[in-house]
Structure formats: structure tokens, C-alpha cells
mmCIF file of C-alpha atoms in Angstrom:
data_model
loop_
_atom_site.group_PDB
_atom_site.id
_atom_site.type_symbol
_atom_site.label_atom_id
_atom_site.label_comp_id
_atom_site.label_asym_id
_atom_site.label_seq_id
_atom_site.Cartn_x
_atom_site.Cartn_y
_atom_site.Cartn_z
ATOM 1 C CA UNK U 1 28.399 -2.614 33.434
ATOM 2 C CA UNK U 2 24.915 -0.798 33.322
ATOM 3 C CA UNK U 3 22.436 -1.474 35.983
ATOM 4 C CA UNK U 4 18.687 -2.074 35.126
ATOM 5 C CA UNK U 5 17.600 1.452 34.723
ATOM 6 C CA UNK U 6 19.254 2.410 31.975
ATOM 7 C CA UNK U 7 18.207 2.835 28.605
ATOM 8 C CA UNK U 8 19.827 2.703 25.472
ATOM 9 C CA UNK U 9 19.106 5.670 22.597
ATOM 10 C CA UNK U 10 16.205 5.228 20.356
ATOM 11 C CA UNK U 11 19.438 5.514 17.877
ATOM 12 C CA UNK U 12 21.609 2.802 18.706
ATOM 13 C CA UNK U 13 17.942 0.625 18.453
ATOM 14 C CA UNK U 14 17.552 2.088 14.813
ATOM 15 C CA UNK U 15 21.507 0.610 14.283
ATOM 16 C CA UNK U 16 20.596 -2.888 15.673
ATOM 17 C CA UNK U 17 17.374 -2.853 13.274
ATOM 18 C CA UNK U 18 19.433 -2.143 10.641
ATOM 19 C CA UNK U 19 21.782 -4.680 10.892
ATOM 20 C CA UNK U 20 19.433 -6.904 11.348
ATOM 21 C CA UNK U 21 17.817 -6.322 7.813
ATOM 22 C CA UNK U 22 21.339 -6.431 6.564
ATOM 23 C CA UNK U 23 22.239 -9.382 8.125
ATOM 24 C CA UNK U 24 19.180 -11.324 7.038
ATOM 25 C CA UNK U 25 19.745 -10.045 3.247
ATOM 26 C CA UNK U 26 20.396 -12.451 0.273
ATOM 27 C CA UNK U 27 23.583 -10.522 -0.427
ATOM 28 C CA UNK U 28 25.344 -10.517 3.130
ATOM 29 C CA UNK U 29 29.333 -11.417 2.963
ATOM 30 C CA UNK U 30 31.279 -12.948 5.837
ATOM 31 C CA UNK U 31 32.666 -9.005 5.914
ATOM 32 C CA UNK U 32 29.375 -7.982 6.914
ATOM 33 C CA UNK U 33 29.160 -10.537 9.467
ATOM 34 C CA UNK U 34 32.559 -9.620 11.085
ATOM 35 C CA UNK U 35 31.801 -5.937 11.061
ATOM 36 C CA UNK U 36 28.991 -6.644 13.001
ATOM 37 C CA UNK U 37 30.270 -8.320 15.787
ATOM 38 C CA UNK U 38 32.977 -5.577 15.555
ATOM 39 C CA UNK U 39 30.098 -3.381 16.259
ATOM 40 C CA UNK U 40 28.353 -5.590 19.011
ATOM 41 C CA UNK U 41 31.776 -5.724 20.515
ATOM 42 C CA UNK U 42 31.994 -2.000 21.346
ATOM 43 C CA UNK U 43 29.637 -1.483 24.042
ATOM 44 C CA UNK U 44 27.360 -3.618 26.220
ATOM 45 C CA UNK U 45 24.201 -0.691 24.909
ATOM 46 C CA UNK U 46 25.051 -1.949 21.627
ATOM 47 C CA UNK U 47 24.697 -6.123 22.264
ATOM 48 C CA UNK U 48 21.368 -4.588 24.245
ATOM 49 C CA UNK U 49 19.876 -3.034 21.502
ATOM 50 C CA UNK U 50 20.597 -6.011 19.102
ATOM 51 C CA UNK U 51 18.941 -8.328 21.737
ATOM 52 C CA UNK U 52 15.693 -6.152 21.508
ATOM 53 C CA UNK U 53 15.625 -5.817 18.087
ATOM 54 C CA UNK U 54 15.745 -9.924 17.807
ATOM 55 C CA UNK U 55 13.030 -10.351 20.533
ATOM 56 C CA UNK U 56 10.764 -8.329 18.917
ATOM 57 C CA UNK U 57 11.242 -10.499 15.509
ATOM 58 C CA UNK U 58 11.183 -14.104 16.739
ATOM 59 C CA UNK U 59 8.331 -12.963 19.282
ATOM 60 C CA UNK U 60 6.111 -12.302 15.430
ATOM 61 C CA UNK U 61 7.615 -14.541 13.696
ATOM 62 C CA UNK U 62 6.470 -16.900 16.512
ATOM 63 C CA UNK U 63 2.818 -15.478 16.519
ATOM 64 C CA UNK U 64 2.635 -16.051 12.738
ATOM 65 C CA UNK U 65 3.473 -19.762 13.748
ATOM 66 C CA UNK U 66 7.123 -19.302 11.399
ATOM 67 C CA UNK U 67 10.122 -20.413 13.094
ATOM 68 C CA UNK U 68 12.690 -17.358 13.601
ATOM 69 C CA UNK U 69 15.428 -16.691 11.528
ATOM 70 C CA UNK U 70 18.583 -17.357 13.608
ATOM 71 C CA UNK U 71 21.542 -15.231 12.954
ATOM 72 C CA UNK U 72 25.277 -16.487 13.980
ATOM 73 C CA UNK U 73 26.164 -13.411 16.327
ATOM 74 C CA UNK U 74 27.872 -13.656 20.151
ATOM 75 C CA UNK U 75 25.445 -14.767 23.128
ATOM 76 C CA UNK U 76 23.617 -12.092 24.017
ATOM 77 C CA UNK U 77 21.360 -10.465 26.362
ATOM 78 C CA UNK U 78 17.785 -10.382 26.632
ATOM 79 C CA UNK U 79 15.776 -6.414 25.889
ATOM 80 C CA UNK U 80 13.968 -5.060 28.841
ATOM 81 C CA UNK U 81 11.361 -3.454 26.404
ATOM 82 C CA UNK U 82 9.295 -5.342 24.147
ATOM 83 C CA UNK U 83 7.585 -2.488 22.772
ATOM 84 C CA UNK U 84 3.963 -4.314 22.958
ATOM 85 C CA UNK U 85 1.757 -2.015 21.215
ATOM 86 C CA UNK U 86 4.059 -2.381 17.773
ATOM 87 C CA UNK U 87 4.068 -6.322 18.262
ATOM 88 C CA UNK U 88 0.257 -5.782 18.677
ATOM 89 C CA UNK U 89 -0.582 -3.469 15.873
ATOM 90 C CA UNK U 90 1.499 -5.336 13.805
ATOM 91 C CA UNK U 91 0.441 -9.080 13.807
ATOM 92 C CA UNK U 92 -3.243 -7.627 13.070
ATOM 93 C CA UNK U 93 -2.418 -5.590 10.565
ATOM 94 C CA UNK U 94 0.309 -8.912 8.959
ATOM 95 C CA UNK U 95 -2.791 -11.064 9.261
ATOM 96 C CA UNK U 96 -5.266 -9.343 7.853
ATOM 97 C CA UNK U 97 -2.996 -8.642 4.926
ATOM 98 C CA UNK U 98 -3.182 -12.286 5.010
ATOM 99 C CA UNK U 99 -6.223 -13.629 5.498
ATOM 100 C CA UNK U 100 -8.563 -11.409 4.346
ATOM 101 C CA UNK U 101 -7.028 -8.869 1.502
ATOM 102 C CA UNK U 102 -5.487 -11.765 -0.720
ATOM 103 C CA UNK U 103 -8.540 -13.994 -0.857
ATOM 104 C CA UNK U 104 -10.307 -11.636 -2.922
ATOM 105 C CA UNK U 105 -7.893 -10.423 -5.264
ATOM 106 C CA UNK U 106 -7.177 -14.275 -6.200
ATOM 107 C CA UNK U 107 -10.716 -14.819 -7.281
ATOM 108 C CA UNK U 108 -10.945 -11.577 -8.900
ATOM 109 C CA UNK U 109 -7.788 -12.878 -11.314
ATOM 110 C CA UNK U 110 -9.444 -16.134 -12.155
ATOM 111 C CA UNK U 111 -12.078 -13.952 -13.860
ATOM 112 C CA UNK U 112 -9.944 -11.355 -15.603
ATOM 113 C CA UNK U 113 -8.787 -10.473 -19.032
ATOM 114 C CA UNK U 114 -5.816 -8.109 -17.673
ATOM 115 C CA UNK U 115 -4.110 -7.970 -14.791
ATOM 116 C CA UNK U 116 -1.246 -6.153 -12.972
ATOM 117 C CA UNK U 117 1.197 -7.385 -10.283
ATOM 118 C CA UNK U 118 2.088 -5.835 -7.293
ATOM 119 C CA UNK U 119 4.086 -2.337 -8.470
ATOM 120 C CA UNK U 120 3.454 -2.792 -11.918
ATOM 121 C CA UNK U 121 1.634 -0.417 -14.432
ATOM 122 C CA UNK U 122 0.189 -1.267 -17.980
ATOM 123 C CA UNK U 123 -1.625 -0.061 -21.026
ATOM 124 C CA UNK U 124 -3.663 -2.018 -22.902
ATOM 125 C CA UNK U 125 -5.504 -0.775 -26.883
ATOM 126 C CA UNK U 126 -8.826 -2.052 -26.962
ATOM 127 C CA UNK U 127 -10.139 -3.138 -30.036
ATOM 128 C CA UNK U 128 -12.278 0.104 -30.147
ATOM 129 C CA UNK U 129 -9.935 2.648 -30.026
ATOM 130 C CA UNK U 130 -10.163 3.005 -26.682
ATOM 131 C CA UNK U 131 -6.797 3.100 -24.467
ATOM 132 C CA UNK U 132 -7.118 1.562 -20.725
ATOM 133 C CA UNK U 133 -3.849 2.520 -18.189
ATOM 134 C CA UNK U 134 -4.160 0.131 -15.212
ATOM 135 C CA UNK U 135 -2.406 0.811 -12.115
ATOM 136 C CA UNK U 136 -1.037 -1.837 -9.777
ATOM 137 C CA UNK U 137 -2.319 -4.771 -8.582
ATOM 138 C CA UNK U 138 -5.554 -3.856 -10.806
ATOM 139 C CA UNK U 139 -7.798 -6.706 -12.285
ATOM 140 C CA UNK U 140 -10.232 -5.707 -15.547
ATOM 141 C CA UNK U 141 -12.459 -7.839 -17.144
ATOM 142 C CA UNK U 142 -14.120 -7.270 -20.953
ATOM 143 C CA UNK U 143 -18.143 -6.701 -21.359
ATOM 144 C CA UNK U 144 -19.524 -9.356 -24.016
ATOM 145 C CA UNK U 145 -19.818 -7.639 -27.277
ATOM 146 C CA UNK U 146 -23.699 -8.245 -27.095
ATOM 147 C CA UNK U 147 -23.289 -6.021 -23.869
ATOM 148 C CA UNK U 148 -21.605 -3.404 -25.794
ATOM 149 C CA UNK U 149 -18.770 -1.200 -25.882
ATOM 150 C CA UNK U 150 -17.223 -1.481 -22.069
ATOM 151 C CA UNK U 151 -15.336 -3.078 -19.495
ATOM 152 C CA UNK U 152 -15.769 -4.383 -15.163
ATOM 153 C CA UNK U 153 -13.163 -2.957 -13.466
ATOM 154 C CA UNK U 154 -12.865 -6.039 -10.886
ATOM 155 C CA UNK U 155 -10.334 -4.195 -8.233
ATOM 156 C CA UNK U 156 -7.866 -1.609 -8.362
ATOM 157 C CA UNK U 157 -7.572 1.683 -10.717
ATOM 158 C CA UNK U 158 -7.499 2.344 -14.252
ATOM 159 C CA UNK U 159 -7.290 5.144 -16.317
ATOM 160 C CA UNK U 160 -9.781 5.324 -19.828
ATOM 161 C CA UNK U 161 -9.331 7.664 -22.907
ATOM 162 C CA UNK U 162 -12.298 6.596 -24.420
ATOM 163 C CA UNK U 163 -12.848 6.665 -28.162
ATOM 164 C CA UNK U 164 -15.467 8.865 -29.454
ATOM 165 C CA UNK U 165 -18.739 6.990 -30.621
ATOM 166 C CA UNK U 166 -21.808 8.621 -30.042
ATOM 167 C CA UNK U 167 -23.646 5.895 -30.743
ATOM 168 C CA UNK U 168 -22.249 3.530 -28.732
ATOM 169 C CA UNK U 169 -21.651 4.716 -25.469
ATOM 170 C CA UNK U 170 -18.493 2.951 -23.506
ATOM 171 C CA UNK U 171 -19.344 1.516 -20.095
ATOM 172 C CA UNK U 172 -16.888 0.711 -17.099
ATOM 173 C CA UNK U 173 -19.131 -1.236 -14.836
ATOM 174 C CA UNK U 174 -17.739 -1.118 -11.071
ATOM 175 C CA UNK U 175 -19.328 -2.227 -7.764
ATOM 176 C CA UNK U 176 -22.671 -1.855 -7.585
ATOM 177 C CA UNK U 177 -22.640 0.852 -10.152
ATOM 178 C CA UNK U 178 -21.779 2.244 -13.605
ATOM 179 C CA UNK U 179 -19.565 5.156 -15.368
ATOM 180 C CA UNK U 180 -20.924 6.062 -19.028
ATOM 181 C CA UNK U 181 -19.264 8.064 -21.768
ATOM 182 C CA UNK U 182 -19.186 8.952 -25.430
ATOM 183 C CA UNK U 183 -15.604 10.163 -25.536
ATOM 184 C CA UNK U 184 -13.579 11.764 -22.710
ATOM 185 C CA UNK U 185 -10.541 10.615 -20.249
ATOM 186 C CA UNK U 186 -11.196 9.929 -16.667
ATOM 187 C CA UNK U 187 -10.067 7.489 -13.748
ATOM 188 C CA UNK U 188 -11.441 4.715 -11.700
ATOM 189 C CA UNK U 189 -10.758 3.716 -8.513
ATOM 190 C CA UNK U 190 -12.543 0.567 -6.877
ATOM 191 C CA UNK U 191 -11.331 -1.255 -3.907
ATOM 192 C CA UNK U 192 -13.128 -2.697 -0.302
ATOM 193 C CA UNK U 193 -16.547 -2.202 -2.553
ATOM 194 C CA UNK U 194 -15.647 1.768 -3.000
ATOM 195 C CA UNK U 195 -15.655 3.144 -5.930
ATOM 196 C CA UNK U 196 -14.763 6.725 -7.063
ATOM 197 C CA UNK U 197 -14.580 8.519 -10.184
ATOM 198 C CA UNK U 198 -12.752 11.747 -11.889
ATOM 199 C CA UNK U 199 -13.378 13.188 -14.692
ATOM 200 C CA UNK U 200 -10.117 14.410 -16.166
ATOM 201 C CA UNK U 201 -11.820 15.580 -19.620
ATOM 202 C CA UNK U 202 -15.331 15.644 -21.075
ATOM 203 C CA UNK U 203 -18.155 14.220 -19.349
ATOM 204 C CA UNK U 204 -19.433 11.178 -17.856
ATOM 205 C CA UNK U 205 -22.732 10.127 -16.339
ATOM 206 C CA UNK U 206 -22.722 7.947 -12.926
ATOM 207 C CA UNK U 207 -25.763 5.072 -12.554
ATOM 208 C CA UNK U 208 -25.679 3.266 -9.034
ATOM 209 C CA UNK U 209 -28.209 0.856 -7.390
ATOM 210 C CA UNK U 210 -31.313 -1.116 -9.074
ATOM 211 C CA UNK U 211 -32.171 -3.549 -6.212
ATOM 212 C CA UNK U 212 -34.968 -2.957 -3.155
ATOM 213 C CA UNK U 213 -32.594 -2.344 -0.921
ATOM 214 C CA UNK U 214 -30.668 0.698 -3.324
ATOM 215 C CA UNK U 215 -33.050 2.712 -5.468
ATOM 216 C CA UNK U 216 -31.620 3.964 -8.164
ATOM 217 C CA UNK U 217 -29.792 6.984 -8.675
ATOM 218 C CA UNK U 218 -27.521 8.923 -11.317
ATOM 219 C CA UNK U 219 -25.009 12.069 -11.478
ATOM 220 C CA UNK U 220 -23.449 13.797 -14.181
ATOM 221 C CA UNK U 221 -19.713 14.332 -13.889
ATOM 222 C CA UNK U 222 -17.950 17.274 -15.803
ATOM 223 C CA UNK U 223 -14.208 17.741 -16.100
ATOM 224 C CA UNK U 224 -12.784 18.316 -13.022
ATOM 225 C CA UNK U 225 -15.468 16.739 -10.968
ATOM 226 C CA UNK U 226 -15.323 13.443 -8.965
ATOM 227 C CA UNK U 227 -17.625 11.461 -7.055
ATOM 228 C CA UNK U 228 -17.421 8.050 -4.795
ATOM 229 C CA UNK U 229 -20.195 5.469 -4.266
ATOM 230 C CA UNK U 230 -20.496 2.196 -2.838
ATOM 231 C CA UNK U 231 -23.235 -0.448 -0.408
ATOM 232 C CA UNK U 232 -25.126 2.818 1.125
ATOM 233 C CA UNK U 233 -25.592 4.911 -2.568
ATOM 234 C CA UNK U 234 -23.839 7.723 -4.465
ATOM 235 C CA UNK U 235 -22.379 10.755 -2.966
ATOM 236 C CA UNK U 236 -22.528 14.263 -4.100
ATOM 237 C CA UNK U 237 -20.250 15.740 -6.368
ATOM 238 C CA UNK U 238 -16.633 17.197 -5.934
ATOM 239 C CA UNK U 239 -14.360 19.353 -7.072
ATOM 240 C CA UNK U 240 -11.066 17.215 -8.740
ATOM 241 C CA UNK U 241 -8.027 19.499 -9.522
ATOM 242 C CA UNK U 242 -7.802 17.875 -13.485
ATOM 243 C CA UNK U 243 -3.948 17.498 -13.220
ATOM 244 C CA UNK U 244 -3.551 15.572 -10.110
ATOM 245 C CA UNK U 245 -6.096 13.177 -11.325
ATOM 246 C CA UNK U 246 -4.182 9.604 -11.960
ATOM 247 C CA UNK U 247 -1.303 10.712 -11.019
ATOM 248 C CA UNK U 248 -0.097 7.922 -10.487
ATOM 249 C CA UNK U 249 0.584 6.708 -14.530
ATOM 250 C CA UNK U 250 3.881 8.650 -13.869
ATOM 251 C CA UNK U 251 4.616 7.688 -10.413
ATOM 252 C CA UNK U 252 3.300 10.107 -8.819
ATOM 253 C CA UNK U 253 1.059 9.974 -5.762
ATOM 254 C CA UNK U 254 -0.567 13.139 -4.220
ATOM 255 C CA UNK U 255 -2.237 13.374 -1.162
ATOM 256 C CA UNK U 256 -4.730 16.158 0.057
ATOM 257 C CA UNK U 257 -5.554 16.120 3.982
ATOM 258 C CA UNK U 258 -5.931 12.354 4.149
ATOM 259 C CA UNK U 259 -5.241 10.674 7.019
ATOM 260 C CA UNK U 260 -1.784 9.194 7.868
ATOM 261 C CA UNK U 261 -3.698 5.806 7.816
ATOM 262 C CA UNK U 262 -5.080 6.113 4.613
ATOM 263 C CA UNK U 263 -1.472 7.467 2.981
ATOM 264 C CA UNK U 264 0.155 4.148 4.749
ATOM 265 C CA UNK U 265 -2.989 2.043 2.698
ATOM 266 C CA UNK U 266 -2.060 3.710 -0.399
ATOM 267 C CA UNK U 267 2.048 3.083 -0.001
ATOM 268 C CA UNK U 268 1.217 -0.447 0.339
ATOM 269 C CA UNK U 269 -0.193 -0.861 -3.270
ATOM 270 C CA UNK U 270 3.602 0.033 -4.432
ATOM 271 C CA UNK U 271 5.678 -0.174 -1.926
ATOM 272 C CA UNK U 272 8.002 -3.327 -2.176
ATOM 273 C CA UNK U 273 7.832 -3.988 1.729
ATOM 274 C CA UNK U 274 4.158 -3.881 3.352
ATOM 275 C CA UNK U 275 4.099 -1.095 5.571
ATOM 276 C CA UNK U 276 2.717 -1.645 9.453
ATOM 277 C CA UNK U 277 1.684 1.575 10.948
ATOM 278 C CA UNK U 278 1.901 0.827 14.512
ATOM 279 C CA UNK U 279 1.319 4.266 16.376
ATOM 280 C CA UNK U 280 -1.909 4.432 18.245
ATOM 281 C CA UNK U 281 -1.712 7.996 18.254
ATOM 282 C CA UNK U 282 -1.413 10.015 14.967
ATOM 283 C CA UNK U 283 -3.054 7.706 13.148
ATOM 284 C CA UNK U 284 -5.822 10.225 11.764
ATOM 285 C CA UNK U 285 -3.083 13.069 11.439
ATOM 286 C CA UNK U 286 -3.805 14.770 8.187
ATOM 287 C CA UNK U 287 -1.470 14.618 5.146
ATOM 288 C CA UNK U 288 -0.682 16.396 2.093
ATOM 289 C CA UNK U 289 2.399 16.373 -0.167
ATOM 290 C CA UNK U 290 3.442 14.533 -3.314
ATOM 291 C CA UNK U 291 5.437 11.294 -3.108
ATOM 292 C CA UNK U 292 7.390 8.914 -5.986
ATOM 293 C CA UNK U 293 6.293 5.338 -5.902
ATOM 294 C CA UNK U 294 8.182 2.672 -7.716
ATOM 295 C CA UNK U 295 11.852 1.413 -8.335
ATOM 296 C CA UNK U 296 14.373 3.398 -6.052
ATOM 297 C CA UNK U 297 11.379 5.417 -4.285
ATOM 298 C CA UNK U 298 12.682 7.345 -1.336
ATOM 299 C CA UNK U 299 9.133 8.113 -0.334
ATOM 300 C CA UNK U 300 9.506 5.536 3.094
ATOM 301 C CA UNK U 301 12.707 7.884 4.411
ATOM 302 C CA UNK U 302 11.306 11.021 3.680
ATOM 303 C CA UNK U 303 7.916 10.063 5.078
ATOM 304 C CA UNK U 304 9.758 8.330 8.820
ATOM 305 C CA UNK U 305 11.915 12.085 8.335
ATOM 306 C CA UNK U 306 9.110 13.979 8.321
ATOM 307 C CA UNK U 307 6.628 12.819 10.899
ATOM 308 C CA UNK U 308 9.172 11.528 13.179
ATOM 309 C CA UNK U 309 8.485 7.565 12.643
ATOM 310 C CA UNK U 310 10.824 4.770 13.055
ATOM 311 C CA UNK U 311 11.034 1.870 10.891
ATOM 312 C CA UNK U 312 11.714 -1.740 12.232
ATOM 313 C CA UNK U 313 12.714 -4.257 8.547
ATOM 314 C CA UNK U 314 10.922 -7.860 9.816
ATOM 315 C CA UNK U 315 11.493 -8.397 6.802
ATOM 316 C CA UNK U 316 12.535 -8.077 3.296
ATOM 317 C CA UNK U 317 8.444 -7.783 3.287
ATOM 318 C CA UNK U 318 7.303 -6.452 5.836
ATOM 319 C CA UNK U 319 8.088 -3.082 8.146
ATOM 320 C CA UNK U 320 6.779 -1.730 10.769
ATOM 321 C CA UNK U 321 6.346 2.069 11.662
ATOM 322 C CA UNK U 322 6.350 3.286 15.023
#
């Protein structure tokens, strides 16, 4: 028997976590379920670690007001550690996912002329010439031809290689602002009313504000150059390295110092299970690497590997890092 001060490895906690994803699968087999209580069986740390591992679920699944998933396993004891912070961390971050991010993205496809899911990418001839790569969850909607040549890029990221017509000028309106260009390739990005810009070839001019509260004001982007604008006006320009720009049309996402935070934000447009970064500390730690996105992505692995970060499966949909 173990008396109350001892503590079971971070690894045997991993184990438990892991069955517990398996166990809850579509594809788990009465073998699976015997091997587990094979595995339960061996010590009283291991029936301790599964216990935490199913406190922690039902106590979210509760929170979320969804019953918890029971699984048929031997009587077993209650965790000493709840691990509050990641229960914390995590219901915000499930309910804003909720509650806030999906709202807008529904409206947004109600008004659009293309759309991507969740993951997916797609390209898409415009009647011009003009060829339009949008990246996931990405909503674009079609100027009226008395408007022009052009596009609104409602929310998420597309990449343009833009027809040549000098005298009619192709427009991708976005926030409260708008990318011009005769004929050149370039990439943008708009989401939480943010929008940024790279200029991957050629040159594009940058128009943003025309209301009493924004004055107007206007850049001109040459290849390799990138800017970002949004509510409070246009910022200066930047220097873009021209091949990491859209990256992501081959599956590709690099990061350059951003903040652990921010890489998590950008996993989640890809990633098939919504990532919950539940470290209070580390949060802003800067990142930069190159990671694969998309069908059979070991990107999740090799980013827990490298920084040191657990991963507790909720869900099929939802995990959280800790």
C-alpha cells in the first residue's frame, strides 16, 4: 500500500492519459479493454494515475454542463491532485472557442462566395485570370463587377497571383482597409480585425481608414515587404523573407520569434484537435522553427518534445498542454 505522500511519475500520468484517449476512441476492441485492466492491475500507482486522469475529465466535462463519458474499468480511487490551473486555463480557453470565435465565422459564410473548412486548402480561377489560394477555414467574397476587378477577404488567408491589367487595377478589400495591384503575387492575412500583407512579387499599394475617427492613410509595398493594419491605423513597413511568405499552400508553417501563445493560435487553424495551452508560465517564450500541418502532422509531438509540455486528449477534439 502507499501512504498519502506519495506521488506517482509524471510518466505513469502520461500512460493513464493515454489510455484514456484510447479507450474513448471509435475503434477500441474488447482487447484493448482487457489490456487495460491488465495494466491497472499491476500496481496501485497505476489505478492512481487513471483515477486522476478521469477526475480531471468529468470535472470539464461537468463545467461545460456535458455529462462524462463513463468507461467500464475496476473501482477505483480518487487523485490527490487536480491540477487546477490546467482545469482553469482550459474551460476559458474551450469556451471562448465556443462562444465567441464561431459566431463570427458563421455569419461571415452566409455572405461568401468560397469557403474552406477547418484543415482544408483551395484554389479557385477567377474569371479574370486571376488565381486565389485560400488557406483554411478562410471565407472570400466577390466585388460587384460595377466595383471592379477584386475581391473581400471576409476571414482567414489567401494567396493572389493577380493577372496583369493596367487598367484595371485588382482590389482585395480587408478590414477597414484595402490592398491594390496591377499584376504581382502576394498574401493576405485577416483575422480578430488584423490584417497583414506580403508582397511575394511586384508591388502593391496599402489604403486604410476614411472615417473621423481614422484619417486616411496609404503605403507602398515592394517584394519582400509586409505590413499589418487594423482599428488604430497602418503600421510601418517590414522586411518579409519572399520564400517563407504563404508558406503554408504546401503545408508548411514557419515561425520567427513569436510567442509560444501565438504558435498554439496558429496550430489551431489545422490542427485536428484544438489545442489548450495551459502553462501560466512560458506563455510569451519566443519561437522559431518550421512545422508540417495537415494529414499525419507530427508537429504536436515534436512541439510537447521540445519545450517539455505534456498533453492531456479530453478529447478526440480537444487537448490540453501543460
Amino acid at each position: 500500500m502507499r501512504n498519502n505522500n506519495d506521488h506517482f511519475s509524471g510518466d505513469l500520468f502520461d500512460q493513464a492519459n493515454e489510455w484514456y484517449h484510447r479507450l474513448h476512441g471509435d475503434s477500441v476492441t474488447e482487447a484493448d479493454r482487457r489490456a487495460f485492466c491488465e495494466w491497472c492491475a499491476q500496481s496501485p500507482d497505476h489505478e492512481a494515475a487513471w483515477e486522476e486522469v478521469q477526475t480531471f475529465a468529468a470535472d470539464i466535462r461537468m463545467t461545460l454542463a456535458r455529462p462524462p463519458v463513463q468507461a467500464t474499468v475496476p473501482s477505483l480511487r480518487r487523485a490527490r491532485r487536480l491540477r487546477q490551473s490546467v482545469l482553469a486555463i482550459g474551460m476559458a480557453a474551450i469556451a471562448l472557442m465556443v462562444f465567441v470565435q464561431m459566431p463570427s465565422s458563421w455569419m461571415d459564410r452566409f455572405r461568401a462566395d468560397y469557403l474552406t473548412g477547418h484543415g482544408e486548402r483551395r484554389t479557385i480561377a477567377l474569371a479574370d485570370g486571376t488565381t486565389v489560394i485560400l488557406d483554411t477555414d478562410t471565407a472570400l467574397k466577390l466585388l460587384p463587377e460595377s466595383d471592379g476587378r477584386g475581391v473581400t477577404l471576409l476571414h482567414g488567408e489567401a494567396w493572389f497571383a493577380v493577372h496583369h491589367d493596367a487598367q484595371h487595377p485588382f482590389r482585395v478589400l480587408s478590414g477597414n482597409g484595402r490592398i491594390t495591384d496591377v499584376g504581382t503575387r502576394f498574401d493576405v492575412r485577416h483575422l480578430d480585425q488584423t490584417t497583414t500583407v506580403a508582397v511575394q512579387e511586384g508591388i502593391v499599394d496599402v489604403s486604410v481608414g476614411s472615417s473621423s475617427t481614422l484619417p486616411p492613410d496609404h503605403l507602398r509595398l515592394n517584394i519582400g515587404q509586409g505590413v499589418t493594419y487594423g482599428p488604430r491605423g497602418l503600421g510601418g513597413a517590414q522586411e518579409v523573407d519572399p520564400s517563407t511568405i504563404a508558406s503554408w499552400r504546401t503545408g508548411t508553417l514557419v515561425f520567427q520569434q513569436r510567442p509560444l501563445r501565438e504558435v498554439i493560435a496558429e496550430l489551431n487553424r489545422y490542427e485536428g484537435s484544438h489545442l489548450v495551452l495551459a502553462a501560466f508560465s512560458g506563455r510569451d517564450r519566443p519561437i522559431s522553427g518550421t512545422f508540417m500541418v495537415g494529414t499525419g502532422s507530427k508537429t504536436l509531438p515534436a512541439l510537447q518534445e521540445a519545450l517539455g509540455l505534456r498533453g492531456l486528449h479530453l478529447t478526440p477534439w480537444v487537448t490540453v498542454l501543460y
